[in-house]
XYZ file of C-alpha atoms in Angstrom:
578
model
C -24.158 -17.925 178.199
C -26.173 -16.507 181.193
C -24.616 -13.990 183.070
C -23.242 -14.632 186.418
C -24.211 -12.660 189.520
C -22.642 -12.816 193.481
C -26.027 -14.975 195.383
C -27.621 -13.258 198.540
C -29.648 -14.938 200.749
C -32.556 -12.012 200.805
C -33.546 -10.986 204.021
C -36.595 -8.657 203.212
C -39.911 -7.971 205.176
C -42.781 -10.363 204.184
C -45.559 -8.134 202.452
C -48.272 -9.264 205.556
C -46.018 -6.916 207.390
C -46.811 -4.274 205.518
C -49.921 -2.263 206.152
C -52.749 -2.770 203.974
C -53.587 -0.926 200.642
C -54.260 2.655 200.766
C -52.551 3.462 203.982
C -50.507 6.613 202.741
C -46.953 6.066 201.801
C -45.193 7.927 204.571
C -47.072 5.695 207.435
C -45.997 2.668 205.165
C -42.631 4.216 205.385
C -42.711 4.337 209.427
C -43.619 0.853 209.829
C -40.133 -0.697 208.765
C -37.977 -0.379 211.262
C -34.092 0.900 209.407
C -30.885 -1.159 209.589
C -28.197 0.758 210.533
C -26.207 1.842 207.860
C -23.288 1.142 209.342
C -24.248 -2.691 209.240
C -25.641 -2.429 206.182
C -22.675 -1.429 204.369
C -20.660 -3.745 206.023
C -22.917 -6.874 205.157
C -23.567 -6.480 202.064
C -20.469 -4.573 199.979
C -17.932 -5.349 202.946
C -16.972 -1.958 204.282
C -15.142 -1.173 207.314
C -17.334 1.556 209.810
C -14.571 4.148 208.847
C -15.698 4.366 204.998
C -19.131 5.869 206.162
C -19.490 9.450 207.357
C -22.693 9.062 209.379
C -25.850 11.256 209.694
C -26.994 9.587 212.414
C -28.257 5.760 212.736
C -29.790 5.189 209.185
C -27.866 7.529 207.028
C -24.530 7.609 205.793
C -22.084 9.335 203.189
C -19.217 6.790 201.773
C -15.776 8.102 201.413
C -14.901 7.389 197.757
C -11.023 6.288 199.042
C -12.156 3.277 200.260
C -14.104 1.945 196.269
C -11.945 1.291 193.904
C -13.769 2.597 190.457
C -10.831 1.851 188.747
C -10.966 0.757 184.668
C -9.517 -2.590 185.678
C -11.549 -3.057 188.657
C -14.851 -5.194 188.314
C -17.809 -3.548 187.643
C -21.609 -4.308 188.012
C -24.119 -4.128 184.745
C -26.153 -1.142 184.847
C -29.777 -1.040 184.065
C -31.942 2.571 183.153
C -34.649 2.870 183.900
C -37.047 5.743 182.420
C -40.597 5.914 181.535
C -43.475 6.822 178.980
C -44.485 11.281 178.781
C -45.338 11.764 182.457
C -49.384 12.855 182.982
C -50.828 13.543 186.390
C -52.442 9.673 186.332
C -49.202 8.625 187.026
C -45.809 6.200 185.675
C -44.240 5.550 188.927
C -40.683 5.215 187.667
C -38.983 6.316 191.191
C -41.447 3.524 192.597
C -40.195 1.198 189.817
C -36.585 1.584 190.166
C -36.344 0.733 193.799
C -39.495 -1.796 193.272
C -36.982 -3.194 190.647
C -33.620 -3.493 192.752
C -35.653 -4.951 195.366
C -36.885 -7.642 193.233
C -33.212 -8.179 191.609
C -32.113 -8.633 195.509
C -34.922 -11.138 196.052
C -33.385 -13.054 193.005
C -30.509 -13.505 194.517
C -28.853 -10.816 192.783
C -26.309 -8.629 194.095
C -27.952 -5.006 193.363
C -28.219 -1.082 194.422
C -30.356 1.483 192.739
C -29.250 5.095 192.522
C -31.609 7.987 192.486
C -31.748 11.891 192.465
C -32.209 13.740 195.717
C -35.586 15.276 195.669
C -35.978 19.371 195.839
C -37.715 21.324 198.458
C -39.366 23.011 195.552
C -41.611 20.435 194.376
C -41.863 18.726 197.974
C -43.661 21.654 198.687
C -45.109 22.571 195.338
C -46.776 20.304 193.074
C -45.103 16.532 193.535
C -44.699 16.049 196.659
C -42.040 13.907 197.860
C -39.643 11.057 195.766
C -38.666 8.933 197.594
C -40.707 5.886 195.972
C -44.250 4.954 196.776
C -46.131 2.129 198.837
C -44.260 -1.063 199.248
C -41.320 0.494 197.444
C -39.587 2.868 199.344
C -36.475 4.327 200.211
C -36.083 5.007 203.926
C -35.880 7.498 206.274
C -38.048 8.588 203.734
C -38.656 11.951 205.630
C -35.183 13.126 206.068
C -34.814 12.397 202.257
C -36.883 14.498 200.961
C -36.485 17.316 203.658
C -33.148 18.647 203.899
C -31.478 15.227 203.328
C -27.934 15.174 204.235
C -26.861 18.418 203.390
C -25.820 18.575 199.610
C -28.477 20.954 198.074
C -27.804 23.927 201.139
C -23.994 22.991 200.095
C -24.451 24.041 196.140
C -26.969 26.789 197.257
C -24.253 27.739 199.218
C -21.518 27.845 196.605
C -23.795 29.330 194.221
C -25.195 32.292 196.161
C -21.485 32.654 197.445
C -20.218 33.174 193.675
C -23.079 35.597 193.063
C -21.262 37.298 195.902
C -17.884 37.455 195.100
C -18.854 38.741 191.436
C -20.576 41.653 192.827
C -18.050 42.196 195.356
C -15.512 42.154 192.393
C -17.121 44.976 191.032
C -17.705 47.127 193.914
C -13.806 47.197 194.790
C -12.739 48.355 191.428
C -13.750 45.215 188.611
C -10.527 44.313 187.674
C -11.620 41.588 185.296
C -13.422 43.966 183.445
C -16.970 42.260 183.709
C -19.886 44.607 182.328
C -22.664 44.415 184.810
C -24.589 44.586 181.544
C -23.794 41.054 180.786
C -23.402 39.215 183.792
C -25.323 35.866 183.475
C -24.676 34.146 186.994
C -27.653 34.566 188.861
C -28.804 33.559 192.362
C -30.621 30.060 193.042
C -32.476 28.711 196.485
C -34.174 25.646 196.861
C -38.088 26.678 196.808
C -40.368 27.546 194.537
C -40.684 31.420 194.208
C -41.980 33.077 191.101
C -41.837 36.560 192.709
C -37.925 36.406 192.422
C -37.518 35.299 188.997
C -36.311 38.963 187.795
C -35.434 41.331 190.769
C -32.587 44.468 190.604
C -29.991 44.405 193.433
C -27.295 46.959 194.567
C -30.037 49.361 194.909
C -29.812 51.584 198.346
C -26.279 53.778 197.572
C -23.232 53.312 195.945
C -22.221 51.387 199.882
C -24.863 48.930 198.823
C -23.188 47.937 195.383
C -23.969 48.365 191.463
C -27.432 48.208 190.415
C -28.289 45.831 188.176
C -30.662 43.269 186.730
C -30.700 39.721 188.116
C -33.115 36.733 189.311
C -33.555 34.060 191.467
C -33.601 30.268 189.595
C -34.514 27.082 191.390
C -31.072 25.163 192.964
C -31.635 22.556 191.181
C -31.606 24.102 187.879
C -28.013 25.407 188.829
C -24.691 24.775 186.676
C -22.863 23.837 190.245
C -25.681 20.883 190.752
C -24.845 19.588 187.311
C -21.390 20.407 187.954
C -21.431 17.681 190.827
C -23.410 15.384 189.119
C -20.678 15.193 186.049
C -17.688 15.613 187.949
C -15.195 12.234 188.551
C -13.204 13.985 191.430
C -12.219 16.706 192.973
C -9.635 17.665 190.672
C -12.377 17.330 188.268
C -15.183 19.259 189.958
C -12.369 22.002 190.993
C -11.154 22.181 187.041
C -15.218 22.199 185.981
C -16.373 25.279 188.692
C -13.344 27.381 187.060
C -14.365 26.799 183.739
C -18.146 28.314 184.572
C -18.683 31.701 182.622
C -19.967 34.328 184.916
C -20.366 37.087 182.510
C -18.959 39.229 179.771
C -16.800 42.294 179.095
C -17.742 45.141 177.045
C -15.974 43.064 174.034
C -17.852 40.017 174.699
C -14.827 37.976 176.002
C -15.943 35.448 178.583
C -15.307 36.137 182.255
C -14.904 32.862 184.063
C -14.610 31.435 187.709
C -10.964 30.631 187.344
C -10.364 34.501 186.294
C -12.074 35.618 189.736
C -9.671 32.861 191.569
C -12.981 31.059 193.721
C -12.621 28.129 192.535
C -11.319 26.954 195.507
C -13.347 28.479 197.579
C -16.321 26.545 195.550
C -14.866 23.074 195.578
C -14.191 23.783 199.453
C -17.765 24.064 200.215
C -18.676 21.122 198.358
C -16.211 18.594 199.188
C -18.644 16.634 201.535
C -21.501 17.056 198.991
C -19.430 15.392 196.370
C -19.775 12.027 198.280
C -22.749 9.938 197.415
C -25.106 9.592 199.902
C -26.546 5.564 200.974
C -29.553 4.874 202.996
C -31.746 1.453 201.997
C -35.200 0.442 200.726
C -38.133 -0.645 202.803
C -36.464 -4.344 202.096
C -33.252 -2.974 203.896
C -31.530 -3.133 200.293
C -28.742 -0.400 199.500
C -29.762 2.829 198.032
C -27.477 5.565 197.010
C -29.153 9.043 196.346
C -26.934 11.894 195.501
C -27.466 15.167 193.146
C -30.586 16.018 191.762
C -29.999 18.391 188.444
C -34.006 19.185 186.916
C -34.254 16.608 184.098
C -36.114 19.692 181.621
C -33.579 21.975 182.460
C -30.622 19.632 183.174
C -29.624 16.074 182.044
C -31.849 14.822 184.884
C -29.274 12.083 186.543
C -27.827 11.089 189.669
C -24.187 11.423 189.739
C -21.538 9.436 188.205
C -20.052 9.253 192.020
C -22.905 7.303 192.944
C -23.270 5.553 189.776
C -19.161 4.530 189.459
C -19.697 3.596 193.470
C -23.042 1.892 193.238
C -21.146 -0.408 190.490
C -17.618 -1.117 192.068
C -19.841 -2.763 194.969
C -22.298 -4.848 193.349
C -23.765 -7.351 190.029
C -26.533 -4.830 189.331
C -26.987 -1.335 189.551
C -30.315 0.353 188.353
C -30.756 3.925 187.981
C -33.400 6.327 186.646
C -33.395 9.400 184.118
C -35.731 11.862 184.631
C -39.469 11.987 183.293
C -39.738 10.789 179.573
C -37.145 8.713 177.821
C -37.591 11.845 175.780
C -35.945 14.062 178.072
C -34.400 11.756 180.281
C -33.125 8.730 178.618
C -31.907 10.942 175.669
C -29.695 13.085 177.875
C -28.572 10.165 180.149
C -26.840 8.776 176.706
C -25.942 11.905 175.068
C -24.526 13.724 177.881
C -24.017 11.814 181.142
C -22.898 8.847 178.721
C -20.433 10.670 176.469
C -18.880 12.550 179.167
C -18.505 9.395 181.210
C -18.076 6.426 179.418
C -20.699 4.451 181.236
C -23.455 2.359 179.519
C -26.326 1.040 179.925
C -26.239 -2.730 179.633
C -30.560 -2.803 179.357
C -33.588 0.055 179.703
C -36.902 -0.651 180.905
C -39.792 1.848 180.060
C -42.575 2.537 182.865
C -45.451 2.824 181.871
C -49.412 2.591 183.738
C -52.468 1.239 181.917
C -54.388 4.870 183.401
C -51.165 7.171 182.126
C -51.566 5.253 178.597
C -55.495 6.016 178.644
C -55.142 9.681 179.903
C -52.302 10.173 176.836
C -55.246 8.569 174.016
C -57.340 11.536 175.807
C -59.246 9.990 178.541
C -60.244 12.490 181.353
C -58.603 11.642 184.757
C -61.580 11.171 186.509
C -62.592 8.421 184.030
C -59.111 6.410 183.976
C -60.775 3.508 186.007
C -62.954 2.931 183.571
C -61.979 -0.156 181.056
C -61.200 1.643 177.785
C -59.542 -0.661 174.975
C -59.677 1.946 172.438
C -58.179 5.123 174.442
C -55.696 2.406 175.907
C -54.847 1.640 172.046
C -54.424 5.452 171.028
C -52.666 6.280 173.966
C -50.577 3.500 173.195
C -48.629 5.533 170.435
C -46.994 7.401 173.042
C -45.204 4.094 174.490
C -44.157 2.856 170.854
C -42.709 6.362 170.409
C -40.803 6.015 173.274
C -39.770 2.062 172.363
C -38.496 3.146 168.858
C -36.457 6.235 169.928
C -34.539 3.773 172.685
C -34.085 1.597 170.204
C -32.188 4.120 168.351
C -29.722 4.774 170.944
C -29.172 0.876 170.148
C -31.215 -0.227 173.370
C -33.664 -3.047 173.540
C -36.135 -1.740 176.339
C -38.386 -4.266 178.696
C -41.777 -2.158 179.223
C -43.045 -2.295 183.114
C -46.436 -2.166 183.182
C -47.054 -0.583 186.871
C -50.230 -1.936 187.976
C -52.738 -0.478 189.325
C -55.781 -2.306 191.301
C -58.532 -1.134 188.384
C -56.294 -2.124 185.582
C -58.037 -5.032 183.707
C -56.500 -8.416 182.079
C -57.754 -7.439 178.736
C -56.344 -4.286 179.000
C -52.675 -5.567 180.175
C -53.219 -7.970 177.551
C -53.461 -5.228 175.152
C -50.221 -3.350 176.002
C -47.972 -6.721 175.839
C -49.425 -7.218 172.462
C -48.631 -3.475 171.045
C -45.095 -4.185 173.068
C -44.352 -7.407 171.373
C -45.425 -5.747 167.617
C -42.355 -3.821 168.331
C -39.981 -6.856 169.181
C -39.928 -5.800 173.377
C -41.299 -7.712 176.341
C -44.024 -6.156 178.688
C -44.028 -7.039 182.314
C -46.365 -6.419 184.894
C -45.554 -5.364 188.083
C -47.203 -5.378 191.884
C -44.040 -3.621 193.510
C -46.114 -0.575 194.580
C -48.794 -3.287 196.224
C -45.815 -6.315 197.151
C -42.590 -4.536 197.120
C -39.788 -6.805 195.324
C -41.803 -10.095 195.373
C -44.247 -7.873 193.200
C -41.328 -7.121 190.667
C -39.436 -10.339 190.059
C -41.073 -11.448 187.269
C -39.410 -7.672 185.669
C -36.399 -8.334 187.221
C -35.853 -11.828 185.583
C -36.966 -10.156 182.457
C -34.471 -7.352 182.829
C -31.466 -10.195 183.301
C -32.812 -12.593 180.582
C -32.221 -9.111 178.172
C -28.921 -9.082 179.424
C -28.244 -12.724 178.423
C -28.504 -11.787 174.803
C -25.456 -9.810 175.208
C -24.375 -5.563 175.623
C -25.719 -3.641 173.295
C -24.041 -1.722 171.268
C -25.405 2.034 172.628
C -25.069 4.621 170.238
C -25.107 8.232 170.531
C -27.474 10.624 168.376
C -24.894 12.844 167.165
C -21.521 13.345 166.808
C -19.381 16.012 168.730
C -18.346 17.480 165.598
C -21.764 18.435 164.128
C -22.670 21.905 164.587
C -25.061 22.886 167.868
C -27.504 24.031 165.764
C -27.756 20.881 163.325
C -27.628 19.034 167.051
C -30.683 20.419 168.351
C -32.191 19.622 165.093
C -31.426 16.135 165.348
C -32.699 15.968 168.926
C -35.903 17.917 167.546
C -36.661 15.498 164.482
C -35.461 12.248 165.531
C -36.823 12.189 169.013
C -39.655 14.376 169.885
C -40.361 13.739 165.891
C -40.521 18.126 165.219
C -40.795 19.050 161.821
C -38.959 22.156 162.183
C -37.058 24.240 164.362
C -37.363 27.645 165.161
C -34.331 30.013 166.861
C -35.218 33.315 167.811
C -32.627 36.371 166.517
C -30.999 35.826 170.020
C -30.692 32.346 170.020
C -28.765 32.404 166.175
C -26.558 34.764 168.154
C -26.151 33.076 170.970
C -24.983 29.650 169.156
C -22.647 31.751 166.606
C -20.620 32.897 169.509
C -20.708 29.920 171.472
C -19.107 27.913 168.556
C -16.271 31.017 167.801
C -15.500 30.728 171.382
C -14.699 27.062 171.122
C -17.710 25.196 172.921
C -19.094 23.609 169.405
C -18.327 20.418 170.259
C -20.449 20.299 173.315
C -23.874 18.003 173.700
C -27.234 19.938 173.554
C -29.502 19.733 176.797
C -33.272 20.865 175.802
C -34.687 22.443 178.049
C -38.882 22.304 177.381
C -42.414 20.699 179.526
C -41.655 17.378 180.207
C -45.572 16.446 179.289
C -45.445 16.458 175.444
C -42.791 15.904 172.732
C -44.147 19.227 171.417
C -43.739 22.526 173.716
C -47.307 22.407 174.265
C -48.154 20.868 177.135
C -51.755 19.998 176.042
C -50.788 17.435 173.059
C -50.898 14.185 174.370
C -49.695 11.262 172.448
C -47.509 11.122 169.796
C -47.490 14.143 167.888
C -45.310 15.012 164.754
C -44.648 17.987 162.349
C -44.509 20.170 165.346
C -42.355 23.066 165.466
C -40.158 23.647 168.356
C -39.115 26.710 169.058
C -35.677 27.955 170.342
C -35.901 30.993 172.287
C -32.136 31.277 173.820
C -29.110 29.548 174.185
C -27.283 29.338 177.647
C -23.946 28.334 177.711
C -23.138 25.636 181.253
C -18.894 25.943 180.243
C -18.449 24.087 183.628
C -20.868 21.213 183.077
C -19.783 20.645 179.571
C -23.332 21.117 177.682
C -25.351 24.065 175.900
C -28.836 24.731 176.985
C -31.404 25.379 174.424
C -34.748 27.064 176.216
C -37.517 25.992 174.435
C -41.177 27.468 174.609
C -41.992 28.854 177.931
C -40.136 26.343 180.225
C -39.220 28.586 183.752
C -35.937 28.290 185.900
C -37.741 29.032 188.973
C -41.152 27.009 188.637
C -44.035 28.833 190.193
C -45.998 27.456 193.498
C -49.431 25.615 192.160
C -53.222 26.974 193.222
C -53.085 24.311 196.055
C -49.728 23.828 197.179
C -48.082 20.692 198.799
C -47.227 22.798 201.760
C -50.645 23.351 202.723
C -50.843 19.419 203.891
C -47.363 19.006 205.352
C -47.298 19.489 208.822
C -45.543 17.460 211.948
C -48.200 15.887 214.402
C -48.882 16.031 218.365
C -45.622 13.274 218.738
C -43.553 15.467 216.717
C -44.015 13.361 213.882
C -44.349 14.583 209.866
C -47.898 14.348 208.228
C -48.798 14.648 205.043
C -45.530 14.392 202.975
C -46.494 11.740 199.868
């Protein structure tokens, strides 16, 4: 029986509106004029002006009292989306998922994507913005990825304000008994900054504090962002921000927020960054972009606020994981998932006939060049992805993001390797056509959900031991042949399991461009070893980290920053933001 979905009459820009190819995304951006949110909202999901909490015309956060994300209320079907090892040819995934709502919307159905809020870091760094690309969009694409509405200055904020208080605690006697020795809770800011990766403070007098060893990471690689990306609440994000472990005594007993008594203080400061954020696509359909926890370092995910929102509202709700379905999809399901009790009802895979050419070891400068045989070794790294969805129970639909170069024979190619392994491939124009380009996929995506839910299944169970859990991760999904834990790391997992926290998921963290730790090995390597350096402990967000290889909290600034293009012109206006 076919599923059945509320019918819009689309009212979307026709793509001879659009500039033509190759005019850079941010002036495609500034030619669609925004709706006002405020209308928005109340056309298509029916809310009164008083559920928004504007930031001025075209931006809005929704007051959670006015959606009822109650069990027994209805709820959309939600679709992931995630995407083949990321290379710097290119998946578009971001581009995909609001390419893909668009085209649900132009079908009729009623849909919202959610995304991450982009970081200053790699805005400014190596990515540049995320907002989408070309004819798919989310708008004011400028204020999203600069600043945005508030939410990452309100965790830096809490974050740097805890670093505070524990130091303070010290200075006026320590009467929690934390050993500066041990204290883990570092300080986080929202650029990239390798200089302040390990630093001593306190220095200058005993007036100036207790000198000790600390660091700067990246805010998006805080607990408190994945904190508000988990939390269902503010009872629940108040209860999660006490149970954060700051430090140790000189016995090893945990020191936690709750022992300091912040944790008000905390949830005070983010109790307007809790609310999910909604602004619209190029096509003026809704967006909601809130939280933005580093998918190698985190679980990569917008949060369940948005998410429970997006689907009290609407049919369809589509939503991304960050990079691979290695990294991404994986900890969507085994964390965000089992904390939650949301699931996917489909998964598409993104994937780019130049990405698939670059990963069978084609040099980028050569990716326009027709290549059947790269294109069929590269391939390996999109059935690797296919099968390890399909072991979470998912039946993925494969988006094949075109690009102008890409040839018929080569498309061809990619359905054929997709269908071997019992999924459809779809291409998609969304990046040239916006949703028009993407209905074909977005048909695709609802005739998968015809056949029924699946039945999604995690990769472990809670009561398997952390280290048997990052096994599982290591052999079943990036296909390891063994794992490695430092001395530290054995430790570290020994205590964490006496102190209780066993039963938490695993979150690698490790490069997003290989299933190995080496970012060099393209494909779809096996027998690897991955190596465990340490073992950090997020009590709050209710997950244990495992480091792997040489992955950095605080990413380092490239040879030829973003930065050095961004710039606002003679009307005021900003240049050079992608």
């Amino acid at each position: 029986m076919s599923l059945q979905y509320s019918k819009l009459t689309p009212d979307t820009p026709a793509p001879s509106e659009f500039p033509p190819p190759g005019t850079p995304d941010i002036e495609i951006a500034r030619s669609v004029q925004p709706q006002s949110i405020l209308l928005l909202a109340q056309q298509r999901f029916g809310l009164p002006a008083e559920s928004l909490v504007p930031f001025g015309h075209y931006k809005a956060k929704l007051d959670m009292a006015y959606v009822d994300t109650s069990d027994s209320a209805p709820r959309g079907k939600l679709v992931l989306v995630t995407a083949i090892t990321p290379t710097p040819a290119g998946e578009g995934k971001t581009t995909t998922s609001v390419g893909l709502n668009d085209g649900f919307n132009r079908l009729g159905v009623r849909s919202s994507v959610c995304l991450r809020e982009p970081s200053l870091g790699p805005c400014f760094g190596m990515k540049g913005g995320a907002a989408g690309g070309g004819r798919a969009q989310v708008i004011p694409m400028e204020d999203i990825n600069l600043h945005f509405n508030g939410d990452f200055h309100a965790i830096t904020s809490a974050h740097n304000l805890l670093a505070s208080l524990i130091d303070n605690h010290i200075h006026w006697g320590n009467e929690a008994g934390l050993d500066p020795r041990y204290i883990s809770w570092r300080r986080v800011m929202d650029i990239t900054d390798r200089s302040l990766r390990n630093m001593v403070c306190g220095l200058g007098g005993a007036a100036h504090g207790v000198p000790r060893e600390t660091g700067f990471d990246i805010t998006v690689s805080s607990e408190i962002m994945a904190i508000l990306c988990l939390a269902d609440g503010r009872a629940d994000l108040k209860q999660r921000l006490g149970n954060i472990i700051v430090g140790r005594r000189s016995d090893m007993s945990p020191v936690t927020v709750r022992d300091l008594g912040v944790e008000g203080s905390l949830t005070v400061l983010l109790k307007e960054a809790l609310q999910p954020n909604l602004v619209q696509s190029l096509e003026h359909n809704p967006v909601f972009i809130h939280g933005g926890p580093f998918a190698n370092i985190a679980h990569g995910c917008n949060s369940v606020t948005a998410t429970r929102a997006a689907l009290a509202l609407n049919d369809v709700v589509v939503t991304e994981a960050g990079f691979g379905a290695d990294l991404g999809a994986e900890k969507f399901i085994d964390i965000k998932c089992r904390h939650t009790g949301l699931r996917p009802d489909a998964a598409v895979v993104v994937c780019t006939i130049r990405a698939l050419k670059m990963q069978g070891g084609i040099p980028r400068s050569q990716l326009g060049i027709p290549d059947l045989a790269a294109l069929r070794k590269g391939a390996a790294n999109l059935e690797r992805h296919i099968r390890n969805l399909q072991q979470f129970g998912l039946t993925p639909v494969v988006c094949i993001n075109r690009f102008p170069d890409d040839t018929e024979e080569e498309m061809a190619l990619v359905q054929s390797i997709s269908e071997e392994l019992g999924v459809r491939a779809v291409p998609a124009d969304h990046w040239a056509t916006g949703g028009e380009g993407a209905t074909e996929l977005a048909q695709a995506v609802l005739d998968q959900m015809d056949e029924g839910k699946p039945e999604v299944k995690f990769l472990y169970e809670d009561s398997l031991p952390l280290a048997e859990k990052i096994r599982t991760i290591a052999t079943r999904i990036y296909h390891a042949g063994s794992v490695e834990f430092t001395t530290i790391a054995k430790r570290q997992l020994e205590e964490y399991e006496s102190l209780g926290f066993g039963h938490l998921p695993v979150c690698i963290a490790k490069t997003q461009y290989s299933f190995s730790v080496d970012s060099s090995v393209k494909g779809a390597p096996s027998g690897h070893m991955l190596p465990v350096r340490e073992v950090r402990l997020a009590a709050g967000a209710g997950f244990v980290v495992a480091v792997c290889g040489d992955i950095m909290t605080m990413p380092g600034l490239p040879r030829r920053p973003a930065a050095l293009d961004i710039a606002l012109d003679e009307n005021g206006l900003v240049v050079g933001l992608t």
